[in-house]
Backbone as a printed PyTorch tensor [residue, N CA C, xyz], in Angstrom:
tensor([[[ 23.6250,   2.3870,  28.2730],
         [ 22.9650,   3.4270,  29.5280],
         [ 22.4420,   2.2800,  30.3720]],

        [[ 22.5940,   2.7440,  31.6320],
         [ 21.8850,   1.9630,  32.7830],
         [ 20.5520,   2.2420,  32.9520]],

        [[ 19.4220,   1.4250,  33.3360],
         [ 18.2720,   1.6150,  33.7220],
         [ 18.3170,   2.0360,  35.0410]],

        [[ 17.5670,   3.0300,  35.5570],
         [ 17.1710,   3.3610,  36.9060],
         [ 16.5340,   2.3820,  37.7190]],

        [[ 16.8770,   1.8490,  38.7780],
         [ 16.2540,   0.8800,  39.6690],
         [ 14.7710,   1.4670,  40.0360]],

        [[ 14.0120,   0.8300,  40.0060],
         [ 12.4500,   1.2990,  40.5600],
         [ 12.5830,   1.3720,  42.0380]],

        [[ 11.8610,   2.4030,  42.5070],
         [ 11.7350,   2.5600,  43.8790],
         [ 10.8300,   1.6890,  44.5470]],

        [[ 11.2420,   1.0870,  45.7630],
         [ 10.6160,   0.1130,  46.4100],
         [  9.0780,   0.8730,  47.1600]],

        [[  9.3160,   2.0860,  47.2380],
         [  7.7820,   2.7220,  47.6680],
         [  6.7810,   2.6360,  46.8600]],

        [[  5.6440,   2.0470,  47.1560],
         [  4.4390,   1.7860,  46.4070],
         [  4.6050,   0.7090,  45.3710]],

        [[  5.6410,  -0.1300,  45.3380],
         [  5.8380,  -1.2160,  44.4190],
         [  4.9110,  -2.3160,  44.8020]],

        [[  4.1620,  -2.7150,  43.7570],
         [  3.1600,  -3.7980,  43.8480],
         [  3.7240,  -4.9440,  44.3250]],

        [[  2.9100,  -5.7890,  45.1700],
         [  3.3640,  -7.1930,  45.5080],
         [  2.2700,  -8.1680,  45.0290]],

        [[  2.5960,  -9.2070,  45.1190],
         [  1.6360, -10.3990,  44.8540],
         [  0.3120, -10.2010,  45.8090]],

        [[ -0.8910,  -9.9030,  45.2790],
         [ -1.9050,  -9.8230,  46.1240],
         [ -2.1830, -10.8080,  47.2670]],

        [[ -1.8490, -11.9720,  46.7870],
         [ -2.0060, -13.3500,  47.9110],
         [ -1.0510, -13.2320,  48.9530]],

        [[  0.2360, -12.2800,  48.6970],
         [  1.2150, -12.1060,  49.8990],
         [  1.1020, -10.7800,  50.3770]],

        [[  0.1490,  -9.9800,  50.1180],
         [  0.0980,  -8.4030,  50.4060],
         [  0.2160,  -8.5130,  52.0300]],

        [[  0.8010,  -7.8200,  52.8210],
         [  0.8510,  -7.3710,  54.0460],
         [ -0.0850,  -6.6540,  54.7150]],

        [[ -0.3870,  -6.4090,  55.6900],
         [ -1.3280,  -5.7030,  56.4890],
         [ -1.3570,  -3.9290,  56.0240]],

        [[ -0.0090,  -3.5770,  55.6340],
         [  0.2320,  -2.3040,  55.0070],
         [ -0.2100,  -1.1090,  56.0700]],

        [[  0.2540,  -1.0830,  57.3880],
         [  0.1830,   0.0970,  58.1410],
         [ -0.6380,  -0.2230,  59.3000]],

        [[ -1.6320,  -1.2080,  59.4350],
         [ -2.2090,  -1.5380,  60.3940],
         [ -3.1570,  -0.2740,  60.9710]],

        [[ -3.0090,  -0.0150,  62.1210],
         [ -3.6010,   1.0100,  62.8520],
         [ -3.3110,   2.5400,  62.7330]],

        [[ -2.1570,   2.6290,  61.7900],
         [ -1.6150,   3.8080,  61.5910],
         [ -1.5070,   4.1490,  60.1220]],

        [[ -1.7310,   5.5130,  59.8260],
         [ -1.4380,   6.0980,  58.4470],
         [ -0.1320,   6.3570,  58.1380]],

        [[  0.2810,   6.6000,  57.0640],
         [  1.8130,   6.8190,  56.6160],
         [  2.5340,   7.9470,  57.3480]],

        [[  1.8570,   9.1810,  57.4760],
         [  2.3930,  10.1840,  58.0580],
         [  2.7510,   9.7210,  59.9430]],

        [[  1.7450,   9.0830,  60.3770],
         [  1.7980,   8.7040,  61.6660],
         [  2.9190,   7.5480,  61.7200]],

        [[  2.9690,   6.6200,  61.0250],
         [  4.0630,   5.7250,  60.9760],
         [  5.4530,   6.5270,  60.7470]],

        [[  5.7480,   7.5330,  60.0770],
         [  6.8790,   8.3780,  59.9520],
         [  7.3520,   9.0510,  61.4650]],

        [[  6.3270,   9.4960,  62.1610],
         [  6.4360,   9.7770,  63.2800],
         [  6.9430,   8.8110,  64.4330]],

        [[  6.1510,   7.7260,  64.2860],
         [  6.3870,   6.6020,  65.3810],
         [  7.7850,   5.8700,  64.8810]],

        [[  8.1610,   5.8610,  63.7100],
         [  9.4520,   5.1220,  63.2550],
         [ 10.6660,   6.2150,  63.8140]],

        [[ 10.1750,   7.3500,  63.6330],
         [ 11.3980,   8.4810,  64.1150],
         [ 11.6140,   8.4740,  65.7740]],

        [[ 10.6390,   8.2050,  66.4670],
         [ 10.5460,   7.8520,  67.9930],
         [ 11.3120,   6.6310,  68.0370]],

        [[ 10.9770,   5.4040,  67.4370],
         [ 11.7770,   4.2880,  67.5940],
         [ 13.2510,   4.3530,  67.3140]],

        [[ 13.5000,   5.0410,  66.1840],
         [ 14.9970,   5.1410,  66.0100],
         [ 15.7520,   5.9910,  66.9400]],

        [[ 14.9370,   6.8430,  67.7850],
         [ 15.6400,   7.7260,  68.7280],
         [ 15.8220,   6.9130,  69.9580]],

        [[ 15.2980,   5.8500,  70.1170],
         [ 15.5830,   4.8680,  71.3510],
         [ 16.7140,   3.8420,  71.0170]],

        [[ 17.0730,   3.6520,  69.8400],
         [ 18.0750,   2.6230,  69.4850],
         [ 19.3470,   3.4770,  69.6390]],

        [[ 20.3810,   3.0160,  70.5640],
         [ 21.6260,   3.9190,  70.6190],
         [ 22.1660,   4.0990,  69.3310]],

        [[ 22.5990,   3.0970,  68.7060],
         [ 23.3380,   3.4970,  67.4010],
         [ 22.6500,   4.3750,  66.3890]],

        [[ 21.4960,   4.0470,  66.1510],
         [ 20.6300,   4.8780,  65.1670],
         [ 20.4660,   6.3950,  65.6050]],

        [[ 20.2660,   6.5770,  66.8520],
         [ 20.2340,   7.9690,  67.4810],
         [ 21.7240,   8.4850,  67.4130]],

        [[ 22.7280,   7.9750,  67.7080],
         [ 24.0470,   8.5330,  67.7580],
         [ 24.3320,   8.6570,  66.2710]],

        [[ 24.1630,   7.9990,  65.1720],
         [ 24.1010,   8.2230,  63.6840],
         [ 23.0960,   9.1920,  63.1400]],

        [[ 22.0680,   9.4780,  63.9000],
         [ 21.0970,  10.5100,  63.4280],
         [ 20.4460,   9.7710,  62.0480]],

        [[ 20.1460,   8.7720,  62.1700],
         [ 19.3350,   8.0140,  61.0490],
         [ 17.8600,   8.7490,  61.0230]],

        [[ 17.3760,   8.9800,  59.8480],
         [ 16.2360,   9.9100,  59.6630],
         [ 15.2750,   9.0820,  58.8160]],

        [[ 13.8580,   9.1810,  59.2190],
         [ 12.7870,   8.6220,  58.4340],
         [ 12.4990,   9.8040,  57.4850]],

        [[ 12.4620,   9.5240,  56.2270],
         [ 12.2870,  10.3570,  55.1830],
         [ 10.6460,  10.2670,  54.5320]],

        [[ 10.3270,   8.9850,  54.4220],
         [  9.0410,   8.8980,  53.6490],
         [  8.4190,   7.2570,  54.1410]],

        [[  7.3270,   7.1480,  54.4220],
         [  6.6480,   5.9840,  54.7920],
         [  5.3040,   5.7940,  53.7050]],

        [[  5.3730,   4.5930,  52.9270],
         [  4.3540,   4.2840,  52.1980],
         [  4.0490,   2.6620,  52.3520]],

        [[  3.4760,   2.5650,  53.5700],
         [  3.3790,   1.3360,  54.3570],
         [  2.8040,   0.1250,  53.2460]],

        [[  3.6620,  -0.9020,  53.0950],
         [  4.5210,  -1.5250,  53.8700],
         [  5.9780,  -1.2610,  53.5630]],

        [[  6.1550,   0.0300,  53.2260],
         [  7.5540,   0.4760,  52.6290],
         [  7.9120,   1.5650,  53.3240]],

        [[  9.3110,   1.9820,  53.3720],
         [  9.8430,   3.1460,  54.2560],
         [ 11.1520,   3.6730,  53.2660]],

        [[ 11.3840,   4.8360,  53.5470],
         [ 12.7630,   5.4600,  53.0810],
         [ 13.3630,   6.0540,  54.3960]],

        [[ 14.8200,   5.8690,  54.2720],
         [ 15.4180,   6.5870,  55.4940],
         [ 16.7340,   7.2120,  54.8800]],

        [[ 17.2400,   8.0350,  55.6830],
         [ 18.4850,   8.6650,  55.2880],
         [ 19.5750,   8.4480,  56.3920]],

        [[ 20.6630,   7.9420,  56.1690],
         [ 22.1480,   7.9870,  57.0820],
         [ 22.9840,   9.2000,  56.6000]],

        [[ 22.7220,  10.3930,  57.5420],
         [ 23.7270,  11.3600,  57.0390],
         [ 25.1120,  11.1710,  56.9030]],

        [[ 25.8380,  11.8530,  56.0890],
         [ 27.4440,  11.5470,  55.9270],
         [ 28.0920,  12.0390,  57.5610]],

        [[ 28.9800,  11.3250,  57.7870],
         [ 29.8660,  11.6720,  58.9890],
         [ 31.0130,  10.8230,  59.2270]],

        [[ 32.0700,  11.3650,  59.3980],
         [ 33.2910,  10.6370,  59.4210],
         [ 33.4490,   9.3050,  60.1710]],

        [[ 32.5270,   9.0410,  61.0020],
         [ 32.3730,   7.8410,  61.7810],
         [ 32.3250,   6.7370,  60.9100]],

        [[ 31.4710,   7.0830,  59.5470],
         [ 30.9640,   5.9180,  58.6270],
         [ 32.4840,   5.2560,  57.9530]],

        [[ 33.4430,   5.8850,  58.0820],
         [ 34.7700,   5.2910,  57.2630],
         [ 35.2130,   4.0750,  57.9810]],

        [[ 35.1490,   3.1970,  57.0250],
         [ 36.0220,   1.8880,  57.3290],
         [ 37.4020,   1.8150,  56.8520]],

        [[ 37.6640,   2.4600,  55.6310],
         [ 38.9940,   2.2350,  54.9970],
         [ 39.4940,   3.4920,  54.9900]],

        [[ 40.4090,   3.9870,  55.7590],
         [ 41.0010,   5.1890,  56.1830],
         [ 41.8860,   5.7660,  54.8000]],

        [[ 42.3070,   4.7670,  54.2760],
         [ 43.2330,   5.2060,  52.9660],
         [ 42.3440,   5.2440,  51.8040]],

        [[ 41.5020,   4.6630,  51.3750],
         [ 40.6210,   5.0020,  50.1290],
         [ 39.2680,   5.7340,  50.7090]],

        [[ 39.0940,   6.0980,  51.8990],
         [ 38.1830,   6.8870,  52.4890],
         [ 36.6230,   6.1900,  51.9500]],

        [[ 36.5800,   4.8970,  52.1710],
         [ 35.2760,   4.1890,  51.8630],
         [ 34.3900,   3.7490,  53.2920]],

        [[ 33.1360,   3.6790,  53.0830],
         [ 32.3830,   3.5400,  54.0560],
         [ 32.3070,   2.1030,  54.4140]],

        [[ 32.4260,   1.7500,  55.7990],
         [ 32.5190,   0.3540,  56.4830],
         [ 31.3530,  -0.3210,  55.9430]],

        [[ 31.8070,  -1.7270,  55.5860],
         [ 30.7630,  -2.6470,  55.1200],
         [ 29.5920,  -2.7230,  56.5540]],

        [[ 30.0300,  -2.6310,  57.8450],
         [ 29.1910,  -3.0810,  58.8070],
         [ 28.1580,  -1.7500,  58.8110]],

        [[ 28.5860,  -0.5830,  58.3860],
         [ 27.6330,   0.3660,  58.2870],
         [ 26.2280,   0.1370,  57.4690]],

        [[ 26.7230,  -0.4900,  56.2460],
         [ 25.6490,  -0.7270,  55.4730],
         [ 24.7040,  -2.0350,  55.8630]],

        [[ 25.4080,  -3.0540,  56.6360],
         [ 24.5880,  -4.0350,  57.1950],
         [ 23.7670,  -3.4840,  58.3100]],

        [[ 24.1860,  -2.8040,  59.1560],
         [ 23.3500,  -2.0200,  60.2390],
         [ 22.1390,  -1.2940,  59.4780]],

        [[ 22.4920,  -0.5520,  58.4480],
         [ 21.4760,   0.4930,  58.0030],
         [ 20.4200,  -0.5300,  57.3400]],

        [[ 20.7700,  -1.4970,  56.4080],
         [ 19.8180,  -2.3480,  56.0900],
         [ 19.0720,  -3.1770,  56.9450]],

        [[ 19.6090,  -3.5840,  57.9910],
         [ 18.8030,  -4.2310,  59.2200],
         [ 17.8970,  -3.0730,  59.7380]],

        [[ 18.2500,  -1.9660,  59.7800],
         [ 17.3740,  -0.8860,  60.3700],
         [ 16.1850,  -0.4890,  59.3250]],

        [[ 16.4230,  -0.5730,  58.2430],
         [ 15.4870,  -0.3800,  56.9650],
         [ 14.6010,  -1.4740,  57.2070]],

        [[ 14.9350,  -2.6030,  57.0770],
         [ 13.9990,  -3.7270,  56.9470],
         [ 13.1760,  -4.1710,  58.2390]],

        [[ 13.8550,  -3.9520,  59.4080],
         [ 13.1490,  -3.9700,  60.4820],
         [ 12.1920,  -2.9030,  60.6600]],

        [[ 12.5350,  -1.6860,  60.3580],
         [ 11.3230,  -0.7000,  60.4880],
         [ 10.1150,  -0.7910,  59.4080]],

        [[ 10.5060,  -1.3480,  58.4200],
         [  9.5200,  -1.6810,  57.3560],
         [  8.5020,  -2.6620,  57.8970]],

        [[  8.9990,  -3.7000,  58.6530],
         [  8.2150,  -4.8980,  59.1930],
         [  7.2140,  -4.2900,  60.2460]],

        [[  7.5020,  -3.2260,  60.8880],
         [  6.5550,  -2.8730,  62.0340],
         [  5.4550,  -2.2250,  61.0470]],

        [[  5.6140,  -1.6300,  59.7170],
         [  4.4180,  -0.9650,  59.0940],
         [  3.7940,  -1.8820,  58.1390]],

        [[  4.4160,  -3.3030,  58.2350],
         [  3.5580,  -4.4860,  57.5820],
         [  2.6170,  -5.1470,  58.3310]],

        [[  2.6480,  -5.0240,  59.4520],
         [  1.8670,  -5.8110,  60.5290],
         [  0.6530,  -5.2450,  61.0170]],

        [[ -0.5250,  -5.7290,  61.1350],
         [ -1.7060,  -5.3700,  61.5710],
         [ -1.5720,  -4.6300,  62.7850]],

        [[ -0.7240,  -5.1340,  63.7640],
         [ -0.5420,  -4.4600,  64.9560],
         [  1.0970,  -4.5020,  65.4760]],

        [[  1.6990,  -3.6110,  66.0850],
         [  3.2170,  -3.6350,  66.3200],
         [  3.3930,  -4.8620,  67.2250]],

        [[  4.4490,  -5.4220,  67.0240],
         [  5.1480,  -6.6790,  67.5540],
         [  6.4980,  -6.7170,  67.3760]],

        [[  7.4600,  -7.2600,  68.2170],
         [  8.7350,  -7.4220,  68.3970],
         [  9.1620,  -8.5380,  67.3890]],

        [[ 10.0760,  -8.3200,  66.4070],
         [ 10.4210,  -9.2670,  65.3960],
         [ 11.7250,  -9.1750,  65.0540]],

        [[ 12.4870,  -9.9870,  65.8350],
         [ 14.0260, -10.0460,  65.5020],
         [ 14.4700, -10.5860,  64.3000]],

        [[ 15.5940,  -9.9280,  64.0430],
         [ 16.2010, -10.6430,  62.6690],
         [ 16.7610, -12.2020,  62.8110]],

        [[ 16.0020, -12.7670,  61.7500],
         [ 16.5800, -14.1730,  61.7440],
         [ 17.7440, -14.4200,  60.6540]],

        [[ 17.6800, -13.4960,  59.5890],
         [ 18.6020, -13.9590,  58.6400],
         [ 18.7800, -12.4950,  57.9650]],

        [[ 19.8710, -12.0870,  57.4690],
         [ 20.0770, -10.6360,  56.4910],
         [ 21.3060, -10.8500,  55.7270]],

        [[ 20.8440, -10.9600,  54.3550],
         [ 21.8720, -11.1430,  53.1950],
         [ 22.0780,  -9.9230,  52.5160]],

        [[ 23.1720,  -9.3700,  52.2280],
         [ 23.6030,  -8.2110,  51.4090],
         [ 24.3320,  -8.7670,  49.9810]],

        [[ 24.0880,  -8.0590,  49.1230],
         [ 24.6260,  -8.2740,  47.9530],
         [ 25.4220,  -6.7670,  47.6390]],

        [[ 26.7900,  -6.6590,  47.7470],
         [ 27.3730,  -5.4990,  47.5190],
         [ 27.6270,  -5.2030,  46.0620]],

        [[ 27.3660,  -4.0050,  45.4340],
         [ 27.7000,  -3.8300,  44.0300],
         [ 28.7750,  -2.5960,  43.7700]],

        [[ 28.7510,  -1.7690,  44.7870],
         [ 30.0290,  -0.7930,  44.8930],
         [ 30.1520,  -0.3230,  46.3380]],

        [[ 31.5660,   0.4290,  46.5240],
         [ 31.7110,   0.8280,  47.9540],
         [ 30.8900,   2.1550,  48.0010]],

        [[ 30.7190,   2.4230,  49.4630],
         [ 30.1840,   3.9530,  49.7130],
         [ 31.3880,   4.6590,  49.7780]],

        [[ 31.0920,   6.0100,  49.3570],
         [ 32.3020,   6.8840,  49.3790],
         [ 32.0240,   8.0820,  50.3410]],

        [[ 33.1510,   8.4620,  50.6650],
         [ 33.2390,   9.7660,  51.7150],
         [ 32.2760,  10.8740,  51.2480]],

        [[ 31.7830,  11.4960,  52.2300],
         [ 30.9870,  12.6790,  51.8310],
         [ 29.6360,  12.8480,  51.3700]],

        [[ 29.0680,  11.6000,  50.9910],
         [ 27.8410,  11.5590,  50.6960],
         [ 26.8160,  10.6850,  51.6560]],

        [[ 25.5010,  11.1950,  51.7960],
         [ 24.8070,  10.5170,  52.7890],
         [ 24.3390,   9.0270,  52.0610]],

        [[ 23.9610,   8.2930,  52.8570],
         [ 23.2790,   6.8490,  52.6610],
         [ 21.9650,   7.1270,  52.6110]],

        [[ 21.2670,   6.6610,  51.5290],
         [ 19.9340,   6.5740,  51.3910],
         [ 19.1690,   5.2410,  51.1930]],

        [[ 18.3060,   4.7610,  51.9530],
         [ 17.9000,   3.4710,  51.4970],
         [ 16.2100,   3.3070,  51.5830]],

        [[ 15.7800,   2.2860,  51.2190],
         [ 14.4360,   2.0400,  51.0930],
         [ 14.3370,   0.4210,  51.2800]],

        [[ 13.2700,   0.0650,  52.1150],
         [ 12.8320,  -1.2420,  52.3830],
         [ 11.4230,  -1.5690,  52.2250]],

        [[ 10.9700,  -2.4830,  52.0670],
         [  9.5620,  -2.9430,  51.8760],
         [  9.4310,  -4.5760,  52.3710]],

        [[  8.1360,  -4.7090,  52.9430],
         [  7.7530,  -5.8980,  53.2500],
         [  7.2750,  -6.6310,  52.1600]],

        [[  7.7850,  -7.8510,  51.7270],
         [  7.5200,  -8.6980,  50.8390],
         [  6.1170,  -9.6150,  51.0530]],

        [[  6.1190, -10.0950,  52.2810],
         [  5.1810, -11.2210,  52.6860],
         [  5.3820, -11.3630,  54.1770]],

        [[  4.1330, -11.5570,  54.8270],
         [  4.0190, -11.7570,  56.1560],
         [  3.1860, -12.9910,  56.5010]],

        [[  3.8170, -14.0340,  57.2610],
         [  3.1350, -15.4390,  57.6570],
         [  2.9270, -15.1990,  59.1590]],

        [[  2.2470, -16.1940,  59.5280],
         [  2.0160, -16.3320,  61.0360],
         [  3.5230, -16.2730,  61.9950]],

        [[  4.6060, -16.7600,  61.2080],
         [  5.9080, -17.0020,  62.0490],
         [  6.9190, -15.8810,  61.4490]],

        [[  6.7680, -15.5020,  60.2480],
         [  8.0000, -14.8780,  59.5510],
         [  7.4040, -13.5180,  58.7950]],

        [[  8.2520, -12.6130,  58.7030],
         [  8.3270, -11.5210,  57.6840],
         [  9.2290, -11.3420,  56.8860]],

        [[  9.1270, -11.2680,  55.6210],
         [ 10.2550, -11.3220,  54.4720],
         [ 10.0500,  -9.9300,  54.0200]],

        [[ 11.4200,  -9.2710,  53.7940],
         [ 11.7060,  -8.0150,  53.4960],
         [ 12.7960,  -8.0380,  52.4210]],

        [[ 12.7970,  -6.7120,  51.4540],
         [ 13.9080,  -6.4300,  50.6330],
         [ 14.2380,  -4.9490,  51.0230]],

        [[ 15.5460,  -4.7090,  50.6290],
         [ 15.9860,  -3.1860,  50.7540],
         [ 17.0760,  -3.0070,  49.5700]],

        [[ 17.0580,  -1.7750,  49.5450],
         [ 18.3840,  -1.0860,  48.6550],
         [ 18.9800,   0.0430,  49.2440]],

        [[ 20.1880,   0.3080,  49.0190],
         [ 21.0350,   1.3860,  49.6740],
         [ 21.8570,   2.0530,  48.6140]],

        [[ 21.7230,   3.4850,  48.3770],
         [ 22.4350,   3.9900,  47.6150],
         [ 23.0400,   5.4650,  48.0320]],

        [[ 23.8480,   5.8430,  47.4260],
         [ 24.5190,   7.4440,  47.7490],
         [ 23.9390,   8.6280,  46.6830]],

        [[ 23.9020,   8.0830,  45.4420],
         [ 23.6340,   8.9080,  44.0350],
         [ 22.4300,   8.0660,  43.5360]],

        [[ 21.4270,   8.8410,  43.0630],
         [ 20.2870,   7.8880,  42.3090],
         [ 20.7950,   7.1510,  41.3020]],

        [[ 20.1500,   5.9220,  40.9330],
         [ 20.6190,   5.0710,  40.0310],
         [ 21.8820,   4.2970,  40.3560]],

        [[ 22.6100,   4.3860,  41.3760],
         [ 23.9510,   3.8510,  41.6760],
         [ 23.6680,   2.9120,  43.1320]],

        [[ 23.2660,   2.1200,  43.0060],
         [ 22.8510,   1.1010,  44.1280],
         [ 24.4110,   0.6170,  44.5630]],

        [[ 24.3330,   0.8140,  45.9200],
         [ 25.6610,   0.2780,  46.8090],
         [ 25.2570,  -1.2250,  47.1070]],

        [[ 24.1350,  -1.5540,  47.6020],
         [ 23.9330,  -2.8760,  47.9780],
         [ 22.2030,  -3.1390,  47.9150]],

        [[ 21.9450,  -4.3320,  47.8100],
         [ 20.6680,  -4.8420,  47.9070],
         [ 20.6730,  -5.8470,  49.2220]],

        [[ 19.5440,  -5.9380,  49.9960],
         [ 19.4040,  -6.8780,  51.1160],
         [ 18.1750,  -7.4580,  51.1500]],

        [[ 18.3050,  -8.7520,  51.5310],
         [ 17.0870,  -9.7360,  51.9180],
         [ 17.1220,  -9.8310,  53.3860]],

        [[ 16.0320,  -9.5540,  53.9680],
         [ 15.9830,  -9.7730,  55.4580],
         [ 14.9230, -10.4190,  55.8850]],

        [[ 14.9690, -11.5860,  56.8650],
         [ 13.7360, -12.4940,  57.1390],
         [ 13.9950, -12.1830,  58.7840]],

        [[ 12.4840, -11.9840,  59.2360],
         [ 12.4080, -11.5620,  60.5730],
         [ 11.2980, -12.5920,  61.1950]],

        [[ 11.6600, -12.9340,  62.5680],
         [ 10.8570, -13.8910,  63.3940],
         [  9.5740, -13.0050,  63.8720]],

        [[  8.5030, -13.6190,  63.7610],
         [  7.1580, -12.9280,  64.6710],
         [  7.2670, -13.5860,  65.9610]],

        [[  7.2430, -12.8370,  66.9230],
         [  7.2850, -13.2590,  68.3690],
         [  5.9090, -13.2360,  68.9120]],

        [[  5.1320, -12.4720,  68.1200],
         [  3.6560, -12.4920,  68.5170],
         [  3.4410, -11.3370,  69.6460]],

        [[  1.9320, -10.9740,  69.8460],
         [  1.7730, -10.1750,  71.0450],
         [  1.9860, -10.7230,  72.2610]],

        [[  2.1050, -11.9820,  72.6270],
         [  2.3890, -12.7910,  73.7570],
         [  3.6160, -12.3760,  74.2400]],

        [[  4.6590, -12.4660,  73.2050],
         [  6.1320, -12.3460,  73.4620],
         [  6.6980, -11.0410,  73.2490]],

        [[  5.8110, -10.1330,  72.9900],
         [  6.2030,  -8.4770,  72.6910],
         [  6.0970,  -7.8520,  74.2020]],

        [[  7.2070,  -7.2580,  74.5010],
         [  7.1480,  -6.6650,  75.7310],
         [  5.8340,  -5.6820,  75.9000]],

        [[  5.4050,  -5.5910,  76.9880],
         [  4.2080,  -4.8860,  77.3350],
         [  4.8160,  -3.1880,  77.2620]],

        [[  3.9770,  -2.5100,  76.4420],
         [  4.2750,  -1.0650,  76.3070],
         [  4.7990,  -0.7990,  75.1340]],

        [[  5.1620,  -1.8240,  74.2850],
         [  6.1380,  -1.6490,  73.1320],
         [  5.0920,  -0.9790,  71.9210]],

        [[  3.8030,  -1.5640,  71.8470],
         [  2.9180,  -0.9940,  70.7880],
         [  2.4100,   0.5000,  71.3120]],

        [[  2.1930,   0.5060,  72.7430],
         [  1.7110,   1.8820,  73.0110],
         [  2.8760,   2.9440,  72.9760]],

        [[  4.1590,   2.4620,  73.1710],
         [  5.0820,   3.6070,  72.9790],
         [  5.2690,   3.9970,  71.3980]],

        [[  5.2090,   2.9290,  70.7310],
         [  5.0970,   3.4810,  68.9830],
         [  3.8920,   4.3100,  68.7130]],

        [[  2.6160,   4.0170,  69.3960],
         [  1.5310,   4.8320,  69.0350],
         [  1.6010,   6.0890,  69.5770]],

        [[  2.3880,   6.3940,  70.8510],
         [  2.5840,   7.6400,  71.5810],
         [  3.4480,   8.4730,  70.5130]],

        [[  4.5890,   7.8800,  69.9970],
         [  5.5730,   8.6270,  69.1850],
         [  4.6780,   8.9490,  67.8200]],

        [[  3.8410,   8.2820,  67.5020],
         [  3.0400,   8.3960,  66.1040],
         [  2.1890,   9.6340,  66.4120]],

        [[  1.7510,   9.9450,  67.7100],
         [  0.8570,  11.2170,  67.9840],
         [  1.4970,  12.4170,  68.5070]],

        [[  2.7890,  12.2530,  68.3980],
         [  4.0020,  13.3150,  68.7990],
         [  3.8510,  14.3520,  67.6530]],

        [[  4.5390,  15.5090,  67.9040],
         [  4.7110,  16.5530,  66.7290],
         [  5.4960,  16.0090,  65.7400]],

        [[  4.8400,  16.3420,  64.4510],
         [  5.3880,  15.9060,  63.2010],
         [  6.9520,  16.4080,  63.0730]],

        [[  8.0370,  15.4770,  62.7980],
         [  9.3230,  15.9320,  62.6790],
         [  9.7220,  16.8120,  61.6670]],

        [[ 10.7280,  17.6650,  61.6480],
         [ 11.2790,  18.4190,  60.7100],
         [ 12.2380,  17.6720,  59.9440]],

        [[ 12.0000,  17.3660,  58.6880],
         [ 12.8580,  16.4960,  57.8870],
         [ 13.4160,  17.2850,  56.5890]],

        [[ 14.2380,  18.2490,  56.4340],
         [ 14.4700,  18.4880,  55.2320],
         [ 14.9910,  17.6230,  54.0280]],

        [[ 14.4360,  17.8470,  53.0920],
         [ 14.9620,  16.9760,  51.7430],
         [ 16.2460,  17.3610,  51.2930]],

        [[ 16.9850,  16.4340,  50.7960],
         [ 18.1110,  16.8280,  50.0920],
         [ 18.1560,  15.8290,  48.7270]],

        [[ 19.1610,  16.2510,  47.9630],
         [ 19.2650,  15.7460,  46.4000],
         [ 19.3730,  14.2750,  46.5170]],

        [[ 20.1530,  13.6990,  47.6120],
         [ 20.4270,  12.1330,  47.6500],
         [ 19.1900,  11.3410,  48.1420]],

        [[ 18.0320,  12.1860,  48.4440],
         [ 16.8940,  11.3960,  48.9420],
         [ 15.7370,  11.3710,  47.8050]],

        [[ 16.1580,  11.8920,  46.6640],
         [ 15.0900,  11.7670,  45.6750],
         [ 14.8750,  10.2390,  45.3630]],

        [[ 13.5530,  10.0240,  45.1350],
         [ 13.4760,   8.4780,  44.8280],
         [ 13.8980,   8.0070,  43.5130]],

        [[ 14.1310,   6.8140,  43.6540],
         [ 14.5710,   6.1060,  42.1940],
         [ 13.5790,   5.9730,  41.2880]],

        [[ 13.7830,   6.0040,  40.2370],
         [ 12.7000,   5.6590,  39.0840],
         [ 11.7590,   6.9140,  38.8980]]])
């Protein structure tokens, strides 16, 4: 019998490495801010990526099933690039919740370990969390699944901190404005149940 992997939401980290965990926003405000953030990124908006839960510095998102996710039309399997994009989105969004103030942090390195292919007809669900924040880097991890207990892939993402000076003016303000917007409707599905 397989052990069910533990959810990354609320998973303890080494206290010496603990990130800022939310900065100026509470978890519900972060969910609204990240929903606004995803609506401005063309591919996440087009694919309807949704924020399901925030427990800073961790997040859970869902990528609903759609035929555009197919990469192998004969076996009807999800394209590996979709998993990479989703992992990068998860980790990058978690980064924002792990800093004391929002700043732009481009992806330096993203590594995925694939365990099984994604299949037709099921939403992709993923969680990511910040492991460590330094003056110049943010270290994250993520996992993506379609069915609880059946991980498709795990990811390790490293992000470079550009700092306040190199973050475009208005970036933090736009996130905070989205956080104060109306709470989004986000129905739960069976695929979104937390692991563990």
